[in-house]
Amino acid sequence: MVKLRLLNTIAPAYFYAATVVTFALHFLLFMPTVFRSPDVALNPTMLVHITVFLFLMGNALGNYTMTIWYPSESGNETVIPVCSPDCPDRIDAHYLLNGRHFCKVCKKVILKRDHHCFFTGNCIGNRNMRYFIMFSIYTSCCCLYSVVVGVAYLTMEYSISFENPLMFLTLLPLSTGYFFLGLISGLQFFLVIMLYVWLGIGLVSAGFCCQQLLLVARGQTWCELQKGQLSESRGTWLANLTDVFGSRWALGLFLPVQTVETIPGNRQVYHDHRHD
């Protein structure tokens, strides 16, 4: 249990650090170099890319905040269960009744729990699933966009060619060797590492997004999938998506705003009439 709580602290710190570094690299290195113009300091091309980057990053951070701001914990619990000290760490939650789970990490009762997200430090359930999915989408887009701009920067600043598709596969091991031999600078080595960090986060986030969209469309959760309940029918895919994304789903695609209604005093979604 100590390992899970430690991961619950380290993962958000890692996300914040990666966000700050990404901001700094884009505005201090990438934008002034890749989109520079000898005539003007701020050309239209640079403005477009700054706008795109801020839009992607703003939505990623906004939905990250909304995921934390609207937790899926039950507001009607008078008694919080206590987990046995002998319970193994591989079991992070216990099923109660009516779609409720007790999360060992959060120490809270979660409504329609899907999984515990260590990057946000709380559980993903019926109330914040929509924000988690949008957070995954925009994080993936922002990271993959950073990979493209980072590659352009390395090509222009260090004359590294990426025409060979295998170059990206060999770039990190070669750069590591060159760095310890003193053939490349620490900044260049750090930028190469960040390319792989962005690529890894981008692909993982895209995978999470696809998985969650599939489960939501089928009216399922990750907890139910682990119990082998994937084949159970839970309504049409359109009704299931509306249940999570709300009636103002189109607005939520572009802005990190609340798109689902909640019942005062209870943190369930109005559209959620199903029980596990």
Coordinates of C-alpha atoms in Angstrom, one line a residue:
M1 CA 0.0 0.0 0.0
V2 CA 2.9 2.3 0.6
K3 CA 4.1 1.8 -3.0
L4 CA 0.6 2.9 -4.3
R5 CA 0.5 6.0 -2.1
L6 CA 4.1 6.9 -3.2
L7 CA 3.1 6.5 -6.8
N8 CA 0.0 8.6 -6.2
T9 CA 2.4 11.4 -5.1
I10 CA 5.1 11.0 -7.7
A11 CA 2.9 10.7 -10.8
P12 CA 1.2 14.2 -10.4
A13 CA 4.6 15.7 -9.7
Y14 CA 6.0 14.1 -12.9
F15 CA 3.1 15.5 -14.9
Y16 CA 3.6 19.1 -13.5
A17 CA 7.3 18.9 -14.2
A18 CA 6.8 17.7 -17.8
T19 CA 4.2 20.5 -18.3
V20 CA 6.6 23.2 -17.1
V21 CA 9.5 21.8 -19.2
T22 CA 7.3 21.6 -22.3
F23 CA 6.1 25.2 -21.9
A24 CA 9.7 26.4 -21.5
L25 CA 11.1 24.5 -24.5
H26 CA 8.3 25.7 -26.8
F27 CA 8.6 29.4 -25.9
L28 CA 12.3 29.7 -25.3
L29 CA 13.7 27.4 -28.0
F30 CA 11.2 25.9 -30.5
M31 CA 9.1 28.9 -31.4
P32 CA 11.9 31.5 -31.8
T33 CA 14.0 29.0 -33.8
V34 CA 11.7 27.0 -36.0
F35 CA 9.3 29.9 -36.9
R36 CA 11.7 32.8 -36.8
S37 CA 11.6 35.5 -39.4
P38 CA 14.5 37.9 -40.2
D39 CA 12.0 40.8 -40.7
V40 CA 9.6 40.6 -37.8
A41 CA 9.9 39.2 -34.3
L42 CA 6.4 37.8 -34.3
N43 CA 5.3 36.6 -37.7
P44 CA 1.9 35.1 -38.6
T45 CA 3.2 31.5 -38.8
M46 CA 4.6 31.8 -35.3
L47 CA 1.3 33.2 -34.0
V48 CA -0.6 30.3 -35.5
H49 CA 1.6 27.7 -33.9
I50 CA 1.5 29.6 -30.5
T51 CA -2.3 29.6 -30.7
V52 CA -2.4 25.9 -31.6
F53 CA 0.0 25.0 -28.7
L54 CA -1.8 27.1 -26.2
F55 CA -5.2 25.6 -27.2
L56 CA -3.9 22.1 -26.9
M57 CA -2.1 22.7 -23.6
G58 CA -5.0 24.8 -22.2
N59 CA -7.5 22.0 -22.8
A60 CA -5.2 19.4 -21.4
L61 CA -4.6 21.3 -18.2
G62 CA -8.2 22.4 -18.0
N63 CA -9.6 18.9 -18.2
Y64 CA -6.9 17.7 -15.9
T65 CA -8.2 20.3 -13.3
M66 CA -11.8 19.3 -13.9
T67 CA -11.0 15.7 -13.4
I68 CA -9.7 16.6 -9.9
W69 CA -12.3 19.2 -9.2
Y70 CA -15.3 16.9 -9.9
P71 CA -14.3 13.6 -8.1
S72 CA -16.7 10.6 -8.4
E73 CA -16.8 10.0 -4.7
S74 CA -20.2 9.3 -3.1
G75 CA -21.7 12.2 -1.1
N76 CA -24.2 10.0 0.8
E77 CA -21.8 7.7 2.7
T78 CA -22.2 7.9 6.5
V79 CA -19.7 5.0 7.2
I80 CA -16.5 4.6 5.2
P81 CA -15.3 1.0 5.0
V82 CA -11.9 0.0 6.5
C83 CA -9.7 -2.3 4.4
S84 CA -8.1 -5.3 6.2
P85 CA -4.3 -4.9 6.8
D86 CA -3.9 -8.3 5.2
C87 CA -5.4 -7.2 1.9
P88 CA -2.7 -7.5 -0.9
D89 CA -1.6 -4.3 -2.7
R90 CA -2.6 -5.8 -6.1
I91 CA -6.2 -5.2 -5.0
D92 CA -6.7 -1.5 -5.1
A93 CA -10.5 -1.4 -4.5
H94 CA -13.4 -3.5 -3.1
Y95 CA -16.8 -3.7 -4.7
L96 CA -19.7 -2.7 -2.3
L97 CA -23.2 -2.5 -3.7
N98 CA -25.1 -0.6 -6.5
G99 CA -22.0 0.2 -8.5
R100 CA -20.1 1.6 -5.6
H101 CA -16.4 0.7 -4.9
F102 CA -14.2 1.5 -1.9
C103 CA -10.8 2.7 -3.2
K104 CA -7.9 1.8 -0.9
V105 CA -5.7 4.7 -2.2
C106 CA -8.4 7.4 -2.0
K107 CA -10.0 5.9 1.1
K108 CA -13.3 6.9 -0.3
V109 CA -16.5 5.3 -1.8
I110 CA -16.5 5.9 -5.5
L111 CA -19.7 5.8 -7.7
K112 CA -19.4 3.7 -10.9
R113 CA -15.6 3.4 -10.5
D114 CA -13.5 2.8 -13.6
H115 CA -10.0 2.9 -12.2
H116 CA -7.7 5.0 -10.0
C117 CA -5.6 7.5 -12.0
F118 CA -2.3 8.1 -10.4
F119 CA -1.5 11.2 -12.5
T120 CA -4.6 13.0 -11.2
G121 CA -4.4 11.4 -7.8
N122 CA -8.0 10.3 -7.6
C123 CA -10.5 7.8 -9.0
I124 CA -12.1 8.0 -12.4
G125 CA -15.8 7.3 -12.3
N126 CA -19.2 8.5 -13.4
R127 CA -18.7 12.2 -12.6
N128 CA -15.2 12.9 -14.1
M129 CA -15.0 10.2 -16.9
R130 CA -15.7 12.8 -19.6
Y131 CA -12.9 15.1 -18.3
F132 CA -10.5 12.3 -18.1
I133 CA -11.2 11.2 -21.7
M134 CA -10.7 14.8 -23.0
F135 CA -7.6 15.2 -20.8
S136 CA -6.2 12.1 -22.5
I137 CA -7.1 13.3 -26.0
Y138 CA -5.5 16.8 -25.6
T139 CA -2.5 15.4 -23.7
S140 CA -1.8 13.0 -26.6
C141 CA -2.3 15.8 -29.2
C142 CA -0.1 18.2 -27.3
C143 CA 2.7 15.7 -26.8
L144 CA 2.7 14.5 -30.4
Y145 CA 2.7 18.1 -31.6
S146 CA 5.7 18.7 -29.4
V147 CA 7.4 15.7 -31.0
V148 CA 6.9 17.2 -34.5
V149 CA 8.1 20.7 -33.5
G150 CA 11.0 19.2 -31.5
V151 CA 12.1 17.2 -34.5
A152 CA 12.0 20.4 -36.6
Y153 CA 14.2 22.1 -34.0
L154 CA 16.8 19.4 -33.9
T155 CA 16.9 19.4 -37.7
M156 CA 17.4 23.1 -38.0
E157 CA 19.7 23.6 -34.9
Y158 CA 21.8 20.5 -35.0
S159 CA 21.4 19.3 -38.6
I160 CA 20.0 16.0 -37.6
S161 CA 18.2 14.3 -40.5
F162 CA 15.0 12.3 -39.9
E163 CA 14.5 11.2 -43.5
N164 CA 15.5 7.6 -42.6
P165 CA 12.5 6.1 -40.7
L166 CA 15.0 4.1 -38.5
M167 CA 16.6 7.4 -37.3
F168 CA 14.1 7.8 -34.5
L169 CA 14.7 4.3 -33.3
T170 CA 18.5 4.7 -33.0
L171 CA 18.5 8.4 -32.0
L172 CA 18.3 7.8 -28.2
P173 CA 21.0 5.1 -27.9
L174 CA 23.4 7.0 -30.2
S175 CA 22.8 10.2 -28.4
T176 CA 23.4 8.6 -25.1
G177 CA 26.8 7.3 -26.3
Y178 CA 27.8 10.6 -27.9
F179 CA 26.8 12.5 -24.7
F180 CA 29.0 10.3 -22.4
L181 CA 31.8 10.6 -25.0
G182 CA 31.5 14.4 -24.9
L183 CA 30.5 14.7 -28.6
I184 CA 27.2 16.4 -28.0
S185 CA 26.0 19.0 -25.5
G186 CA 23.8 18.3 -22.5
L187 CA 21.0 20.4 -24.1
Q188 CA 20.9 18.3 -27.2
F189 CA 20.8 15.1 -25.2
F190 CA 18.0 16.5 -23.0
L191 CA 16.0 17.4 -26.1
V192 CA 16.4 13.9 -27.5
I193 CA 15.1 12.5 -24.2
M194 CA 12.2 14.8 -24.2
L195 CA 11.2 13.6 -27.7
Y196 CA 10.9 10.1 -26.4
V197 CA 9.0 11.3 -23.2
W198 CA 6.5 13.2 -25.4
L199 CA 6.2 10.2 -27.8
G200 CA 5.6 7.8 -24.9
I201 CA 3.1 10.0 -23.1
G202 CA 1.3 10.8 -26.4
L203 CA 0.9 7.1 -27.4
V204 CA -0.1 6.0 -23.9
S205 CA -2.7 8.8 -23.6
A206 CA -4.1 7.9 -27.1
G207 CA -4.3 4.3 -26.0
F208 CA -6.1 5.2 -22.8
C209 CA -8.5 7.4 -24.8
C210 CA -9.4 4.7 -27.3
Q211 CA -9.9 2.2 -24.5
Q212 CA -12.1 4.5 -22.4
L213 CA -14.2 5.5 -25.4
L214 CA -14.8 1.8 -26.3
L215 CA -15.8 1.0 -22.7
V216 CA -18.1 4.1 -22.4
A217 CA -19.8 3.3 -25.7
R218 CA -20.5 -0.2 -24.4
G219 CA -21.7 1.1 -21.0
Q220 CA -18.9 -0.7 -19.2
T221 CA -16.1 0.2 -16.8
W222 CA -12.6 -1.1 -16.4
C223 CA -13.6 -2.7 -13.1
E224 CA -16.4 -4.6 -14.9
L225 CA -14.0 -5.6 -17.7
Q226 CA -11.6 -7.1 -15.2
K227 CA -14.6 -9.2 -13.8
G228 CA -15.4 -10.5 -17.3
Q229 CA -18.6 -8.5 -17.8
L230 CA -17.7 -6.9 -21.2
S231 CA -20.4 -8.8 -23.1
E232 CA -23.2 -7.5 -21.0
S233 CA -25.5 -5.1 -22.9
R234 CA -26.0 -1.7 -21.3
G235 CA -28.1 0.3 -23.8
T236 CA -27.2 1.9 -27.1
W237 CA -23.7 3.4 -27.7
L238 CA -25.3 6.8 -28.3
A239 CA -27.1 6.7 -25.0
N240 CA -24.0 5.6 -23.2
L241 CA -21.9 8.3 -24.7
T242 CA -24.5 10.9 -23.9
D243 CA -24.7 9.6 -20.3
V244 CA -21.0 10.4 -19.9
F245 CA -20.5 13.5 -22.1
G246 CA -23.8 15.2 -21.4
S247 CA -26.1 17.2 -23.6
R248 CA -23.5 19.9 -24.2
W249 CA -20.9 17.4 -25.5
A250 CA -20.0 19.6 -28.5
L251 CA -18.9 22.5 -26.2
G252 CA -16.9 20.1 -24.1
L253 CA -14.9 19.1 -27.2
F254 CA -13.3 22.5 -27.4
L255 CA -13.5 23.9 -23.9
P256 CA -12.8 22.4 -20.5
V257 CA -16.3 23.2 -19.1
Q258 CA -18.9 21.2 -17.2
T259 CA -21.2 19.4 -19.6
V260 CA -23.1 17.1 -17.3
E261 CA -25.5 18.0 -14.5
T262 CA -25.3 16.7 -11.0
I263 CA -27.8 16.2 -8.3
P264 CA -27.2 18.6 -5.3
G265 CA -26.0 16.6 -2.2
N266 CA -25.1 13.6 -4.3
R267 CA -22.4 13.4 -6.9
Q268 CA -24.1 11.2 -9.4
V269 CA -24.9 12.2 -13.0
Y270 CA -28.5 12.9 -13.8
H271 CA -28.4 10.5 -16.8
D272 CA -26.9 7.7 -14.8
H273 CA -29.8 5.3 -14.0
R274 CA -27.8 2.1 -14.3
H275 CA -26.5 -0.1 -11.4
D276 CA -23.5 -2.5 -11.5

